[in-house]
């Protein structure tokens, strides 16, 4: 039984311990069971308090059951499901005796809403304690009373922020804002609970309870006055529109709900408003796609190597990074942030110093945002040591090479690495597009060679492409996947091939943007078409961010490996030749000053050979469908095992809009038949083979299937 009641001394305990699961969820079944238990508790005269506890390690209640929400197709059904949860939590809130939630792990979504309905909350110091309402990230609003109870408990602006960011907070932060009443050590928890209950019964001011003082000054004005709250709401709306560009309705609806209900006292009415909003949002395509992306993220974060269940990964605590440039400095920082020792090698001291500066800058910004204390940052930074030679390389578990993108140089350093490292050391490359197999051929043991392709900036980008060659051993793959998880990143497994997956698809898109620019001029217009589609930035601004030198170099490699369709368009070659490298040189397609403006010089280099007209719909189709065709070709070549790997790569590696579900989910929503028809049209009209639908797409049409069905 997932939920049980027992009596101990003079108090009752409801214990969550979901059958056959590592976590507790507020499933429909558990809600029904809780309802029955609460009815029983309500009439027990011999209970002086009720505790809600979890038997799971590091988990209080992880949330509602997302699968049940995914199945909702009718807003009224969604509303009824939310109402069922609300009714039970209202019953919990109305119990006559003190109710205390004991939180020793994650309490998210419905789990957080349950603890909000208790009269008291105590949390342990367990670092796994995370409390929050992440619903807006799944495209809906909290539906079990959270939009009302949280702001009323922790204050208007604090509650609004927690609901709009969806970010869970630690136990300490929860104590600080009054979301929990007491923090206790995990050791001696039973005694702490007894002490807490005794204090509750004595009715004395709770020891260690953070005084919920009214905020004073300007913060108090913002929190407690109607004008202040109006300012908070207006600012929150602006921030939401800036970050979501209006693509996600849930945060805006959450703002309205909180604003409208904060002072309302008719609980039934408030709950009806919340459940109706939940029902409407939960059935939208946006929400369904966000839920799919949530599953995608969970799936790839836990990625394993097939057929390697019994292989024990090597432990990694000492690494080396070769090349202290943009990527090397970033990788060294990431390792040291996770307390892995790093030797950072370059060819001169200035270069090593730059790597240190880059790492230090990231730590500095973490201290400014109070993610780390200065002492912690210093301690982490001390994990990096610089070197100009291979001293210390004998003892490292893994080396990651991040020297410039040149095969001769990479082959040379792999040969050297093979000589100077131990026989168990994994040799990895961060190459963007070059053959890992060729680098491995220079080593004594190619089974230890793998590609670990981080994205720039390393500390921010969640994706890592793990590139395997036919010789890479399962042990090397298993160890690498474990390391990526240790680093908090999301891996996808890709077979060694020119440009792998993400750069290959992305460069097809960027090159197409170059062609459109040559046809009709106007980078801002082209970029806007794609930001209107939901991309975080347009393709030409993106190429400025990446650097024209990097982009053109990768295009050359792709052209060599994959043929004519990757030939860099003239405008890219010209801009690169003029040294307009993008952001790093101050200008590229744009001038990157205080305010970013289009670079007039580009217009002088363009021979616009179209009408100058731009059909936004066609333009978007060309840019997106060229990616879909390339992605299908990658599946045809079996570079990844399934379509979801490509969607994970594009969402977590390029920011492809999550509300569209991923590149290939988007393709399915448009329809394979429609995509092929458009590709054939472009191939004919533009006399362009790159648009010829690849065999994989044609086979999908033939068999009446799609990427995900
Ligand atoms: P970078 O030019 O910033 O840095 C390369 C560093 O390697 C330089 O500091 C250089 O002095 C050093 N170096 C050269 N020869 C060396 C040697 N023999 N031993 C040690 N160090 C040596 O380059 P980057 O942008 O950091 O790229 C590094 C690698 O990462 C490349 O393979 C690139 O394709 C890949 N990559 C780059 C990005 C990006 O956005 N910059 C993204 C992903 C992958």
JSON list of N, CA and C in Angstrom, two decimals, residues 388-418:
[
{"chain": "A", "resi": 388, "resn": "UNK", "atom": "N", "xyz": [53.05, 23.62, -19.15]},
{"chain": "A", "resi": 388, "resn": "UNK", "atom": "CA", "xyz": [53.42, 23.74, -20.57]},
{"chain": "A", "resi": 388, "resn": "UNK", "atom": "C", "xyz": [53.92, 22.40, -21.09]},
{"chain": "A", "resi": 389, "resn": "UNK", "atom": "N", "xyz": [54.10, 21.45, -20.17]},
{"chain": "A", "resi": 389, "resn": "UNK", "atom": "CA", "xyz": [54.56, 20.13, -20.63]},
{"chain": "A", "resi": 389, "resn": "UNK", "atom": "C", "xyz": [53.58, 19.06, -20.16]},
{"chain": "A", "resi": 390, "resn": "UNK", "atom": "N", "xyz": [53.96, 17.82, -20.34]},
{"chain": "A", "resi": 390, "resn": "UNK", "atom": "CA", "xyz": [53.03, 16.74, -20.00]},
{"chain": "A", "resi": 390, "resn": "UNK", "atom": "C", "xyz": [53.19, 16.23, -18.57]},
{"chain": "A", "resi": 391, "resn": "UNK", "atom": "N", "xyz": [53.81, 17.03, -17.71]},
{"chain": "A", "resi": 391, "resn": "UNK", "atom": "CA", "xyz": [54.00, 16.54, -16.34]},
{"chain": "A", "resi": 391, "resn": "UNK", "atom": "C", "xyz": [52.64, 16.33, -15.68]},
{"chain": "A", "resi": 392, "resn": "UNK", "atom": "N", "xyz": [52.54, 15.22, -14.98]},
{"chain": "A", "resi": 392, "resn": "UNK", "atom": "CA", "xyz": [51.27, 14.91, -14.29]},
{"chain": "A", "resi": 392, "resn": "UNK", "atom": "C", "xyz": [50.30, 14.11, -15.14]},
{"chain": "A", "resi": 393, "resn": "UNK", "atom": "N", "xyz": [50.55, 14.02, -16.45]},
{"chain": "A", "resi": 393, "resn": "UNK", "atom": "CA", "xyz": [49.60, 13.34, -17.34]},
{"chain": "A", "resi": 393, "resn": "UNK", "atom": "C", "xyz": [49.57, 11.82, -17.11]},
{"chain": "A", "resi": 394, "resn": "UNK", "atom": "N", "xyz": [50.67, 11.30, -16.54]},
{"chain": "A", "resi": 394, "resn": "UNK", "atom": "CA", "xyz": [50.75, 9.85, -16.31]},
{"chain": "A", "resi": 394, "resn": "UNK", "atom": "C", "xyz": [49.62, 9.39, -15.36]},
{"chain": "A", "resi": 395, "resn": "UNK", "atom": "N", "xyz": [49.24, 10.30, -14.45]},
{"chain": "A", "resi": 395, "resn": "UNK", "atom": "CA", "xyz": [48.30, 9.88, -13.39]},
{"chain": "A", "resi": 395, "resn": "UNK", "atom": "C", "xyz": [46.85, 10.23, -13.64]},
{"chain": "A", "resi": 396, "resn": "UNK", "atom": "N", "xyz": [46.56, 10.87, -14.79]},
{"chain": "A", "resi": 396, "resn": "UNK", "atom": "CA", "xyz": [45.16, 11.30, -14.96]},
{"chain": "A", "resi": 396, "resn": "UNK", "atom": "C", "xyz": [44.30, 10.17, -15.51]},
{"chain": "A", "resi": 397, "resn": "UNK", "atom": "N", "xyz": [42.99, 10.23, -15.17]},
{"chain": "A", "resi": 397, "resn": "UNK", "atom": "CA", "xyz": [42.06, 9.19, -15.65]},
{"chain": "A", "resi": 397, "resn": "UNK", "atom": "C", "xyz": [41.56, 9.49, -17.06]},
{"chain": "A", "resi": 398, "resn": "UNK", "atom": "N", "xyz": [41.57, 10.79, -17.40]},
{"chain": "A", "resi": 398, "resn": "UNK", "atom": "CA", "xyz": [41.02, 11.18, -18.71]},
{"chain": "A", "resi": 398, "resn": "UNK", "atom": "C", "xyz": [41.68, 12.47, -19.18]},
{"chain": "A", "resi": 399, "resn": "UNK", "atom": "N", "xyz": [41.99, 12.52, -20.48]},
{"chain": "A", "resi": 399, "resn": "UNK", "atom": "CA", "xyz": [42.48, 13.77, -21.07]},
{"chain": "A", "resi": 399, "resn": "UNK", "atom": "C", "xyz": [41.47, 14.21, -22.10]},
{"chain": "A", "resi": 400, "resn": "UNK", "atom": "N", "xyz": [41.14, 15.50, -22.09]},
{"chain": "A", "resi": 400, "resn": "UNK", "atom": "CA", "xyz": [40.29, 15.99, -23.18]},
{"chain": "A", "resi": 400, "resn": "UNK", "atom": "C", "xyz": [41.09, 17.02, -23.99]},
{"chain": "A", "resi": 401, "resn": "UNK", "atom": "N", "xyz": [41.17, 16.72, -25.27]},
{"chain": "A", "resi": 401, "resn": "UNK", "atom": "CA", "xyz": [41.95, 17.58, -26.17]},
{"chain": "A", "resi": 401, "resn": "UNK", "atom": "C", "xyz": [41.04, 18.67, -26.72]},
{"chain": "A", "resi": 402, "resn": "UNK", "atom": "N", "xyz": [41.49, 19.95, -26.59]},
{"chain": "A", "resi": 402, "resn": "UNK", "atom": "CA", "xyz": [40.71, 21.08, -27.13]},
{"chain": "A", "resi": 402, "resn": "UNK", "atom": "C", "xyz": [41.66, 22.06, -27.81]},
{"chain": "A", "resi": 403, "resn": "UNK", "atom": "N", "xyz": [42.58, 21.50, -28.62]},
{"chain": "A", "resi": 403, "resn": "UNK", "atom": "CA", "xyz": [43.48, 22.40, -29.36]},
{"chain": "A", "resi": 403, "resn": "UNK", "atom": "C", "xyz": [42.74, 22.84, -30.62]},
{"chain": "A", "resi": 404, "resn": "UNK", "atom": "N", "xyz": [43.39, 23.71, -31.42]},
{"chain": "A", "resi": 404, "resn": "UNK", "atom": "CA", "xyz": [42.68, 24.26, -32.58]},
{"chain": "A", "resi": 404, "resn": "UNK", "atom": "C", "xyz": [42.22, 23.15, -33.54]},
{"chain": "A", "resi": 405, "resn": "UNK", "atom": "N", "xyz": [41.18, 23.48, -34.33]},
{"chain": "A", "resi": 405, "resn": "UNK", "atom": "CA", "xyz": [40.52, 22.48, -35.18]},
{"chain": "A", "resi": 405, "resn": "UNK", "atom": "C", "xyz": [41.38, 22.19, -36.42]},
{"chain": "A", "resi": 406, "resn": "UNK", "atom": "N", "xyz": [42.41, 21.38, -36.24]},
{"chain": "A", "resi": 406, "resn": "UNK", "atom": "CA", "xyz": [43.31, 21.07, -37.36]},
{"chain": "A", "resi": 406, "resn": "UNK", "atom": "C", "xyz": [43.72, 19.61, -37.21]},
{"chain": "A", "resi": 407, "resn": "UNK", "atom": "N", "xyz": [43.41, 18.79, -38.23]},
{"chain": "A", "resi": 407, "resn": "UNK", "atom": "CA", "xyz": [43.62, 17.35, -38.09]},
{"chain": "A", "resi": 407, "resn": "UNK", "atom": "C", "xyz": [45.09, 16.99, -37.87]},
{"chain": "A", "resi": 408, "resn": "UNK", "atom": "N", "xyz": [46.01, 17.66, -38.58]},
{"chain": "A", "resi": 408, "resn": "UNK", "atom": "CA", "xyz": [47.42, 17.30, -38.41]},
{"chain": "A", "resi": 408, "resn": "UNK", "atom": "C", "xyz": [47.86, 17.53, -36.97]},
{"chain": "A", "resi": 409, "resn": "UNK", "atom": "N", "xyz": [47.44, 18.69, -36.43]},
{"chain": "A", "resi": 409, "resn": "UNK", "atom": "CA", "xyz": [47.81, 19.00, -35.04]},
{"chain": "A", "resi": 409, "resn": "UNK", "atom": "C", "xyz": [47.15, 17.99, -34.09]},
{"chain": "A", "resi": 410, "resn": "UNK", "atom": "N", "xyz": [45.91, 17.68, -34.33]},
{"chain": "A", "resi": 410, "resn": "UNK", "atom": "CA", "xyz": [45.19, 16.76, -33.42]},
{"chain": "A", "resi": 410, "resn": "UNK", "atom": "C", "xyz": [45.86, 15.38, -33.47]},
{"chain": "A", "resi": 411, "resn": "UNK", "atom": "N", "xyz": [46.24, 14.94, -34.68]},
{"chain": "A", "resi": 411, "resn": "UNK", "atom": "CA", "xyz": [46.90, 13.63, -34.78]},
{"chain": "A", "resi": 411, "resn": "UNK", "atom": "C", "xyz": [48.22, 13.63, -34.01]},
{"chain": "A", "resi": 412, "resn": "UNK", "atom": "N", "xyz": [48.92, 14.73, -34.14]},
{"chain": "A", "resi": 412, "resn": "UNK", "atom": "CA", "xyz": [50.22, 14.84, -33.45]},
{"chain": "A", "resi": 412, "resn": "UNK", "atom": "C", "xyz": [50.02, 14.75, -31.93]},
{"chain": "A", "resi": 413, "resn": "UNK", "atom": "N", "xyz": [49.04, 15.51, -31.42]},
{"chain": "A", "resi": 413, "resn": "UNK", "atom": "CA", "xyz": [48.90, 15.50, -29.96]},
{"chain": "A", "resi": 413, "resn": "UNK", "atom": "C", "xyz": [48.35, 14.15, -29.46]},
{"chain": "A", "resi": 414, "resn": "UNK", "atom": "N", "xyz": [47.54, 13.49, -30.26]},
{"chain": "A", "resi": 414, "resn": "UNK", "atom": "CA", "xyz": [47.04, 12.17, -29.81]},
{"chain": "A", "resi": 414, "resn": "UNK", "atom": "C", "xyz": [48.19, 11.17, -29.73]},
{"chain": "A", "resi": 415, "resn": "UNK", "atom": "N", "xyz": [49.13, 11.29, -30.66]},
{"chain": "A", "resi": 415, "resn": "UNK", "atom": "CA", "xyz": [50.29, 10.40, -30.64]},
{"chain": "A", "resi": 415, "resn": "UNK", "atom": "C", "xyz": [51.09, 10.66, -29.35]},
{"chain": "A", "resi": 416, "resn": "UNK", "atom": "N", "xyz": [51.28, 11.94, -29.06]},
{"chain": "A", "resi": 416, "resn": "UNK", "atom": "CA", "xyz": [52.03, 12.30, -27.84]},
{"chain": "A", "resi": 416, "resn": "UNK", "atom": "C", "xyz": [51.28, 11.81, -26.60]},
{"chain": "A", "resi": 417, "resn": "UNK", "atom": "N", "xyz": [49.98, 12.04, -26.60]},
{"chain": "A", "resi": 417, "resn": "UNK", "atom": "CA", "xyz": [49.18, 11.65, -25.42]},
{"chain": "A", "resi": 417, "resn": "UNK", "atom": "C", "xyz": [49.27, 10.15, -25.17]},
{"chain": "A", "resi": 418, "resn": "UNK", "atom": "N", "xyz": [49.26, 9.39, -26.25]},
{"chain": "A", "resi": 418, "resn": "UNK", "atom": "CA", "xyz": [49.32, 7.94, -26.13]},
{"chain": "A", "resi": 418, "resn": "UNK", "atom": "C", "xyz": [50.63, 7.52, -25.44]}
]
